[in-house]
mmCIF file of C-alpha atoms and ligand atoms in Angstrom:
data_model
loop_
_atom_site.group_PDB
_atom_site.id
_atom_site.type_symbol
_atom_site.label_atom_id
_atom_site.label_comp_id
_atom_site.label_asym_id
_atom_site.label_seq_id
_atom_site.Cartn_x
_atom_site.Cartn_y
_atom_site.Cartn_z
ATOM 1 C CA UNK D 296 20.839 3.302 15.260
ATOM 2 C CA UNK D 297 19.381 1.892 18.474
ATOM 3 C CA UNK D 298 16.635 -0.666 17.986
ATOM 4 C CA UNK D 299 13.408 0.490 19.595
ATOM 5 C CA UNK D 300 10.620 -1.777 20.873
ATOM 6 C CA UNK D 301 8.158 -2.590 18.086
ATOM 7 C CA UNK D 302 5.197 -0.875 19.721
ATOM 8 C CA UNK D 303 7.208 2.328 20.138
ATOM 9 C CA UNK D 304 7.895 2.261 16.406
ATOM 10 C CA UNK D 305 4.210 1.683 15.670
ATOM 11 C CA UNK D 306 3.338 4.678 17.815
ATOM 12 C CA UNK D 307 5.979 6.853 16.175
ATOM 13 C CA UNK D 308 4.880 6.105 12.639
ATOM 14 C CA UNK D 309 1.767 7.664 11.202
ATOM 15 C CA UNK D 310 0.262 8.100 7.778
ATOM 16 C CA UNK D 311 2.294 11.208 7.069
ATOM 17 C CA UNK D 312 0.391 13.975 5.321
ATOM 18 C CA UNK D 313 3.272 16.416 4.772
ATOM 19 C CA UNK D 314 6.735 15.272 3.783
ATOM 20 C CA UNK D 315 9.740 17.618 3.747
ATOM 21 C CA UNK D 316 10.560 18.017 0.030
ATOM 22 C CA UNK D 317 14.165 19.022 0.788
ATOM 23 C CA UNK D 318 15.027 15.597 2.192
ATOM 24 C CA UNK D 319 15.912 12.352 0.402
ATOM 25 C CA UNK D 320 15.578 8.982 2.098
ATOM 26 C CA UNK D 321 18.987 7.349 2.655
ATOM 27 C CA UNK D 322 19.689 4.526 0.207
ATOM 28 C CA UNK D 323 20.519 2.151 3.120
ATOM 29 C CA UNK D 324 17.032 2.751 4.500
ATOM 30 C CA UNK D 325 15.379 2.186 1.117
ATOM 31 C CA UNK D 326 17.374 -1.034 0.782
ATOM 32 C CA UNK D 327 16.324 -2.200 4.259
ATOM 33 C CA UNK D 328 12.652 -1.574 3.447
ATOM 34 C CA UNK D 329 12.947 -3.425 0.134
ATOM 35 C CA UNK D 330 14.679 -6.344 1.836
ATOM 36 C CA UNK D 331 11.834 -6.543 4.370
ATOM 37 C CA UNK D 332 9.367 -6.671 1.460
ATOM 38 C CA UNK D 333 11.430 -9.416 -0.187
ATOM 39 C CA UNK D 334 11.410 -11.433 3.054
ATOM 40 C CA UNK D 335 7.662 -11.047 3.628
ATOM 41 C CA UNK D 336 5.847 -14.382 3.822
ATOM 42 C CA UNK D 337 3.197 -15.052 1.175
ATOM 43 C CA UNK D 338 0.686 -17.822 0.579
ATOM 44 C CA UNK D 339 2.552 -20.887 -0.766
ATOM 45 C CA UNK D 340 5.607 -18.644 -1.126
ATOM 46 C CA UNK D 341 4.506 -17.383 -4.526
ATOM 47 C CA UNK D 342 5.346 -13.692 -3.852
ATOM 48 C CA UNK D 343 2.767 -12.808 -6.527
ATOM 49 C CA UNK D 344 3.624 -9.130 -6.839
ATOM 50 C CA UNK D 345 6.398 -6.779 -7.840
ATOM 51 C CA UNK D 346 7.448 -3.491 -6.317
ATOM 52 C CA UNK D 347 8.332 -0.415 -8.336
ATOM 53 C CA UNK D 348 10.589 2.102 -6.598
ATOM 54 C CA UNK D 349 9.775 5.376 -8.270
ATOM 55 C CA UNK D 350 12.134 8.311 -7.793
ATOM 56 C CA UNK D 351 11.680 9.959 -11.213
ATOM 57 C CA UNK D 352 10.027 13.343 -10.450
ATOM 58 C CA UNK D 353 7.920 13.446 -13.636
ATOM 59 C CA UNK D 354 6.556 9.955 -13.060
ATOM 60 C CA UNK D 355 5.857 10.790 -9.411
ATOM 61 C CA UNK D 356 3.984 13.923 -10.492
ATOM 62 C CA UNK D 357 1.829 11.818 -12.790
ATOM 63 C CA UNK D 358 1.201 9.274 -10.025
ATOM 64 C CA UNK D 359 0.314 12.088 -7.606
ATOM 65 C CA UNK D 360 -2.199 13.381 -10.130
ATOM 66 C CA UNK D 361 -3.713 9.882 -10.314
ATOM 67 C CA UNK D 362 -3.903 9.975 -6.508
ATOM 68 C CA UNK D 363 -6.011 13.104 -6.226
ATOM 69 C CA UNK D 364 -2.949 15.325 -5.838
ATOM 70 C CA UNK D 365 -1.677 13.665 -2.645
ATOM 71 C CA UNK D 366 1.552 15.619 -2.241
ATOM 72 C CA UNK D 367 3.419 13.015 -0.190
ATOM 73 C CA UNK D 368 4.164 11.347 -3.533
ATOM 74 C CA UNK D 369 6.028 14.385 -4.835
ATOM 75 C CA UNK D 370 7.285 15.807 -1.509
ATOM 76 C CA UNK D 371 8.769 12.469 -0.464
ATOM 77 C CA UNK D 372 11.805 11.153 -2.344
ATOM 78 C CA UNK D 373 10.607 7.656 -3.276
ATOM 79 C CA UNK D 374 7.244 6.104 -3.970
ATOM 80 C CA UNK D 375 6.856 2.347 -3.749
ATOM 81 C CA UNK D 376 4.153 0.935 -6.003
ATOM 82 C CA UNK D 377 3.007 -2.549 -5.044
ATOM 83 C CA UNK D 378 1.741 -4.278 -8.204
ATOM 84 C CA UNK D 379 0.132 -7.700 -8.026
ATOM 85 C CA UNK D 380 0.001 -10.402 -10.689
ATOM 86 C CA UNK D 381 -3.127 -9.991 -12.784
ATOM 87 C CA UNK D 382 -3.637 -13.768 -12.697
ATOM 88 C CA UNK D 383 -1.968 -17.037 -11.701
ATOM 89 C CA UNK D 384 -0.504 -18.998 -14.619
ATOM 90 C CA UNK D 385 1.301 -22.323 -14.913
ATOM 91 C CA UNK D 386 4.444 -20.477 -15.927
ATOM 92 C CA UNK D 387 4.385 -18.142 -12.939
ATOM 93 C CA UNK D 388 3.940 -21.026 -10.515
ATOM 94 C CA UNK D 389 6.611 -23.094 -12.291
ATOM 95 C CA UNK D 390 9.050 -20.260 -11.659
ATOM 96 C CA UNK D 391 8.274 -20.557 -7.942
ATOM 97 C CA UNK D 392 8.973 -24.291 -8.169
ATOM 98 C CA UNK D 393 12.319 -23.539 -9.845
ATOM 99 C CA UNK D 394 13.229 -21.167 -7.008
ATOM 100 C CA UNK D 395 12.418 -23.891 -4.487
ATOM 101 C CA UNK D 396 14.582 -26.415 -6.331
ATOM 102 C CA UNK D 397 17.421 -23.905 -6.473
ATOM 103 C CA UNK D 398 17.277 -23.220 -2.732
ATOM 104 C CA UNK D 399 16.402 -26.635 -1.319
ATOM 105 C CA UNK D 400 16.925 -29.219 -4.042
ATOM 106 C CA UNK D 401 14.299 -31.278 -5.832
ATOM 107 C CA UNK D 402 12.357 -32.484 -2.802
ATOM 108 C CA UNK D 403 9.800 -35.283 -3.375
ATOM 109 C CA UNK D 404 6.750 -33.332 -2.150
ATOM 110 C CA UNK D 405 7.512 -30.207 -4.112
ATOM 111 C CA UNK D 406 5.973 -31.004 -7.488
ATOM 112 C CA UNK D 407 2.860 -32.633 -6.023
ATOM 113 C CA UNK D 408 2.280 -29.536 -3.877
ATOM 114 C CA UNK D 409 2.615 -27.021 -6.689
ATOM 115 C CA UNK D 410 0.795 -29.216 -9.238
ATOM 116 C CA UNK D 411 -2.105 -29.190 -6.829
ATOM 117 C CA UNK D 412 -1.807 -25.419 -6.433
ATOM 118 C CA UNK D 413 -1.835 -24.952 -10.212
ATOM 119 C CA UNK D 414 -4.902 -27.157 -10.629
ATOM 120 C CA UNK D 415 -6.693 -25.080 -7.974
ATOM 121 C CA UNK D 416 -5.575 -21.585 -8.983
ATOM 122 C CA UNK D 417 -5.110 -21.515 -12.740
ATOM 123 C CA UNK D 418 -8.720 -22.410 -13.715
ATOM 124 C CA UNK D 419 -10.169 -19.717 -11.417
ATOM 125 C CA UNK D 420 -11.257 -16.410 -12.907
ATOM 126 C CA UNK D 421 -8.545 -13.763 -13.211
ATOM 127 C CA UNK D 422 -10.286 -11.384 -10.806
ATOM 128 C CA UNK D 423 -10.296 -13.962 -7.976
ATOM 129 C CA UNK D 424 -6.634 -14.687 -8.603
ATOM 130 C CA UNK D 425 -5.737 -11.012 -8.753
ATOM 131 C CA UNK D 426 -7.580 -10.438 -5.459
ATOM 132 C CA UNK D 427 -5.604 -13.263 -3.858
ATOM 133 C CA UNK D 428 -2.324 -11.883 -5.217
ATOM 134 C CA UNK D 429 -3.259 -8.388 -4.021
ATOM 135 C CA UNK D 430 -3.807 -9.726 -0.498
ATOM 136 C CA UNK D 431 -0.231 -10.975 -0.529
ATOM 137 C CA UNK D 432 0.940 -7.514 -1.601
ATOM 138 C CA UNK D 433 -0.881 -6.050 1.413
ATOM 139 C CA UNK D 434 1.088 -8.325 3.739
ATOM 140 C CA UNK D 435 4.246 -6.866 2.218
ATOM 141 C CA UNK D 436 2.843 -3.364 2.653
ATOM 142 C CA UNK D 437 2.358 -4.046 6.377
ATOM 143 C CA UNK D 438 5.883 -5.330 6.762
ATOM 144 C CA UNK D 439 7.216 -2.378 4.756
ATOM 145 C CA UNK D 440 5.405 0.101 7.021
ATOM 146 C CA UNK D 441 7.110 -1.427 10.048
ATOM 147 C CA UNK D 442 10.469 -1.588 8.271
ATOM 148 C CA UNK D 443 10.187 2.098 7.353
ATOM 149 C CA UNK D 444 9.456 2.987 10.979
ATOM 150 C CA UNK D 445 12.477 0.983 12.094
ATOM 151 C CA UNK D 446 14.552 3.093 9.695
ATOM 152 C CA UNK D 447 12.922 6.263 11.075
ATOM 153 C CA UNK D 448 11.615 6.896 7.579
ATOM 154 C CA UNK D 449 8.138 8.326 7.206
ATOM 155 C CA UNK D 450 5.614 6.775 4.890
ATOM 156 C CA UNK D 451 1.974 6.889 3.851
ATOM 157 C CA UNK D 452 0.083 3.771 2.854
ATOM 158 C CA UNK D 453 -2.214 4.835 0.015
ATOM 159 C CA UNK D 454 -5.057 3.213 -1.767
ATOM 160 C CA UNK D 455 -6.637 6.558 -2.663
ATOM 161 C CA UNK D 456 -5.574 6.491 -6.300
ATOM 162 C CA UNK D 457 -6.860 5.441 -9.682
ATOM 163 C CA UNK D 458 -5.238 2.053 -10.323
ATOM 164 C CA UNK D 459 -5.941 2.091 -14.071
ATOM 165 C CA UNK D 460 -4.154 5.427 -14.380
ATOM 166 C CA UNK D 461 -1.131 4.206 -12.380
ATOM 167 C CA UNK D 462 -1.077 0.979 -14.421
ATOM 168 C CA UNK D 463 -0.864 3.005 -17.585
ATOM 169 C CA UNK D 464 1.777 5.441 -16.210
ATOM 170 C CA UNK D 465 4.052 2.489 -15.333
ATOM 171 C CA UNK D 466 3.071 0.187 -18.208
ATOM 172 C CA UNK D 467 1.909 -2.481 -15.769
ATOM 173 C CA UNK D 468 -0.790 -4.090 -17.911
ATOM 174 C CA UNK D 469 1.760 -5.143 -20.516
ATOM 175 C CA UNK D 470 3.712 -6.859 -17.739
ATOM 176 C CA UNK D 471 0.685 -8.728 -16.385
ATOM 177 C CA UNK D 472 0.535 -6.567 -13.272
ATOM 178 C CA UNK D 473 -2.017 -4.316 -11.581
ATOM 179 C CA UNK D 474 -1.221 -1.597 -9.061
ATOM 180 C CA UNK D 475 -2.588 -2.367 -5.598
ATOM 181 C CA UNK D 476 -1.283 0.158 -3.120
ATOM 182 C CA UNK D 477 1.255 2.998 -2.971
ATOM 183 C CA UNK D 478 3.743 3.867 -0.277
ATOM 184 C CA UNK D 479 5.527 7.203 -0.553
ATOM 185 C CA UNK D 480 8.674 7.472 1.580
ATOM 186 C CA UNK D 481 10.210 10.633 2.980
ATOM 187 C CA UNK D 482 10.776 12.565 6.147
ATOM 188 C CA UNK D 483 7.906 14.307 7.880
ATOM 189 C CA UNK D 484 7.600 18.093 7.890
ATOM 190 C CA UNK D 485 6.179 17.994 11.404
ATOM 191 C CA UNK D 486 5.688 21.766 11.655
ATOM 192 C CA UNK D 487 3.390 21.799 8.597
ATOM 193 C CA UNK D 488 1.638 18.471 9.105
ATOM 194 C CA UNK D 489 -1.713 18.822 10.884
ATOM 195 C CA UNK D 490 -1.623 15.117 11.717
ATOM 196 C CA UNK D 491 1.841 15.045 13.298
ATOM 197 C CA UNK D 492 0.815 16.220 16.796
ATOM 198 C CA UNK D 493 -2.441 14.232 16.913
ATOM 199 C CA UNK D 494 -3.019 11.258 19.183
ATOM 200 C CA UNK D 495 -3.458 7.864 17.599
ATOM 201 C CA UNK D 496 -7.039 6.703 17.079
ATOM 202 C CA UNK D 497 -7.341 3.002 17.825
ATOM 203 C CA UNK D 498 -10.072 0.700 19.102
ATOM 204 C CA UNK D 499 -9.588 -0.653 22.596
ATOM 205 C CA UNK D 500 -8.207 -4.116 23.022
ATOM 206 C CA UNK D 501 -11.619 -5.253 24.341
ATOM 207 C CA UNK D 502 -13.396 -4.025 21.213
ATOM 208 C CA UNK D 503 -10.908 -5.681 18.929
ATOM 209 C CA UNK D 504 -10.212 -8.951 20.670
ATOM 210 C CA UNK D 505 -12.468 -11.775 21.789
ATOM 211 C CA UNK D 506 -10.733 -14.242 24.053
ATOM 212 C CA UNK D 507 -11.926 -17.765 23.421
ATOM 213 C CA UNK D 508 -10.639 -19.775 26.355
HETATM 214 C C1 LIG A 633 -4.357 0.245 2.879
HETATM 215 C C2 LIG A 633 -4.360 1.667 3.356
HETATM 216 C C3 LIG A 633 -4.731 2.684 2.486
HETATM 217 C C4 LIG A 633 -4.675 4.021 2.895
HETATM 218 N N1 LIG A 633 -4.901 5.033 1.994
HETATM 219 C C5 LIG A 633 -4.590 6.310 2.345
HETATM 220 C C6 LIG A 633 -4.553 7.347 1.388
HETATM 221 O O1 LIG A 633 -4.834 7.150 0.207
HETATM 222 N N2 LIG A 633 -4.185 8.584 1.804
HETATM 223 C C7 LIG A 633 -3.840 8.853 3.105
HETATM 224 O O2 LIG A 633 -3.481 10.008 3.410
HETATM 225 N N3 LIG A 633 -3.887 7.889 4.032
HETATM 226 C C8 LIG A 633 -4.226 6.632 3.692
HETATM 227 N N4 LIG A 633 -4.198 5.630 4.636
HETATM 228 C C9 LIG A 633 -3.842 5.981 6.013
HETATM 229 C C10 LIG A 633 -4.903 5.568 7.055
HETATM 230 O O3 LIG A 633 -5.960 6.464 7.052
HETATM 231 C C11 LIG A 633 -4.184 5.492 8.402
HETATM 232 O O4 LIG A 633 -3.182 4.521 8.328
HETATM 233 C C12 LIG A 633 -5.133 5.168 9.551
HETATM 234 O O5 LIG A 633 -6.068 6.177 9.738
HETATM 235 C C13 LIG A 633 -4.358 4.946 10.834
HETATM 236 O O6 LIG A 633 -3.606 6.078 11.163
HETATM 237 P P1 LIG A 633 -2.018 6.074 11.270
HETATM 238 O O7 LIG A 633 -1.485 5.271 10.091
HETATM 239 O O8 LIG A 633 -1.638 7.508 11.163
HETATM 240 O O9 LIG A 633 -1.647 5.439 12.569
HETATM 241 C C14 LIG A 633 -4.284 4.308 4.232
HETATM 242 C C15 LIG A 633 -3.939 3.255 5.093
HETATM 243 C C16 LIG A 633 -3.941 1.967 4.667
HETATM 244 C C17 LIG A 633 -3.466 0.894 5.615
#
């Protein structure tokens, strides 16, 4: 596979509306997308989310139903469900500390840094903490969208779904997680997708950017 310039990939990808149900995303591509999610930077390195890779057709049908019937979930071969921590806890942050010790040794600053983080985060209300964790999941979504394009895999970022329903389909509440965003993967059925031939709609650089010199 030849590596294309990033902006070419961003132009190629689009929020696919019609996936080809006869095609299954190559496992190497799924693995590359998951690895990109794993390598995504997060605030204080907490990676406060998990990703469910759903291939089971019955579960995907149920998720599609919870997403207003969006058929990319069933026509694609995999659906990634990004699920954020429902709250920050001492235990969850301690596990991050353990990972740091494992990778880098017991550095002097480490405990002070994460003790401070715990004293800031843990007393906050669960909703604020969930919202912070969900923002980290969105960073991973962005990286995953680019990784999928690099693999020439089509995808659709989706927040048009009922999170409570998806939480109950996957048993997320019991695991202290809440679904944030979905990302079906597949290969576009360009001939049947009204969006495939359309130009991108983007603000101009001038509208988006203010140069402060
Ligand atoms: C967080 C997020 C949620 C979205 N939710 C949906 C969705 O539920 N269904 C859908 O078809 N498209 C969804 N989209 C696709 C956007 O409408 C689309 O990305 C945007 O219009 C830009 O177009 P493009 O991705 O085709 O370049 C979502 C995109 C993002 C980033």
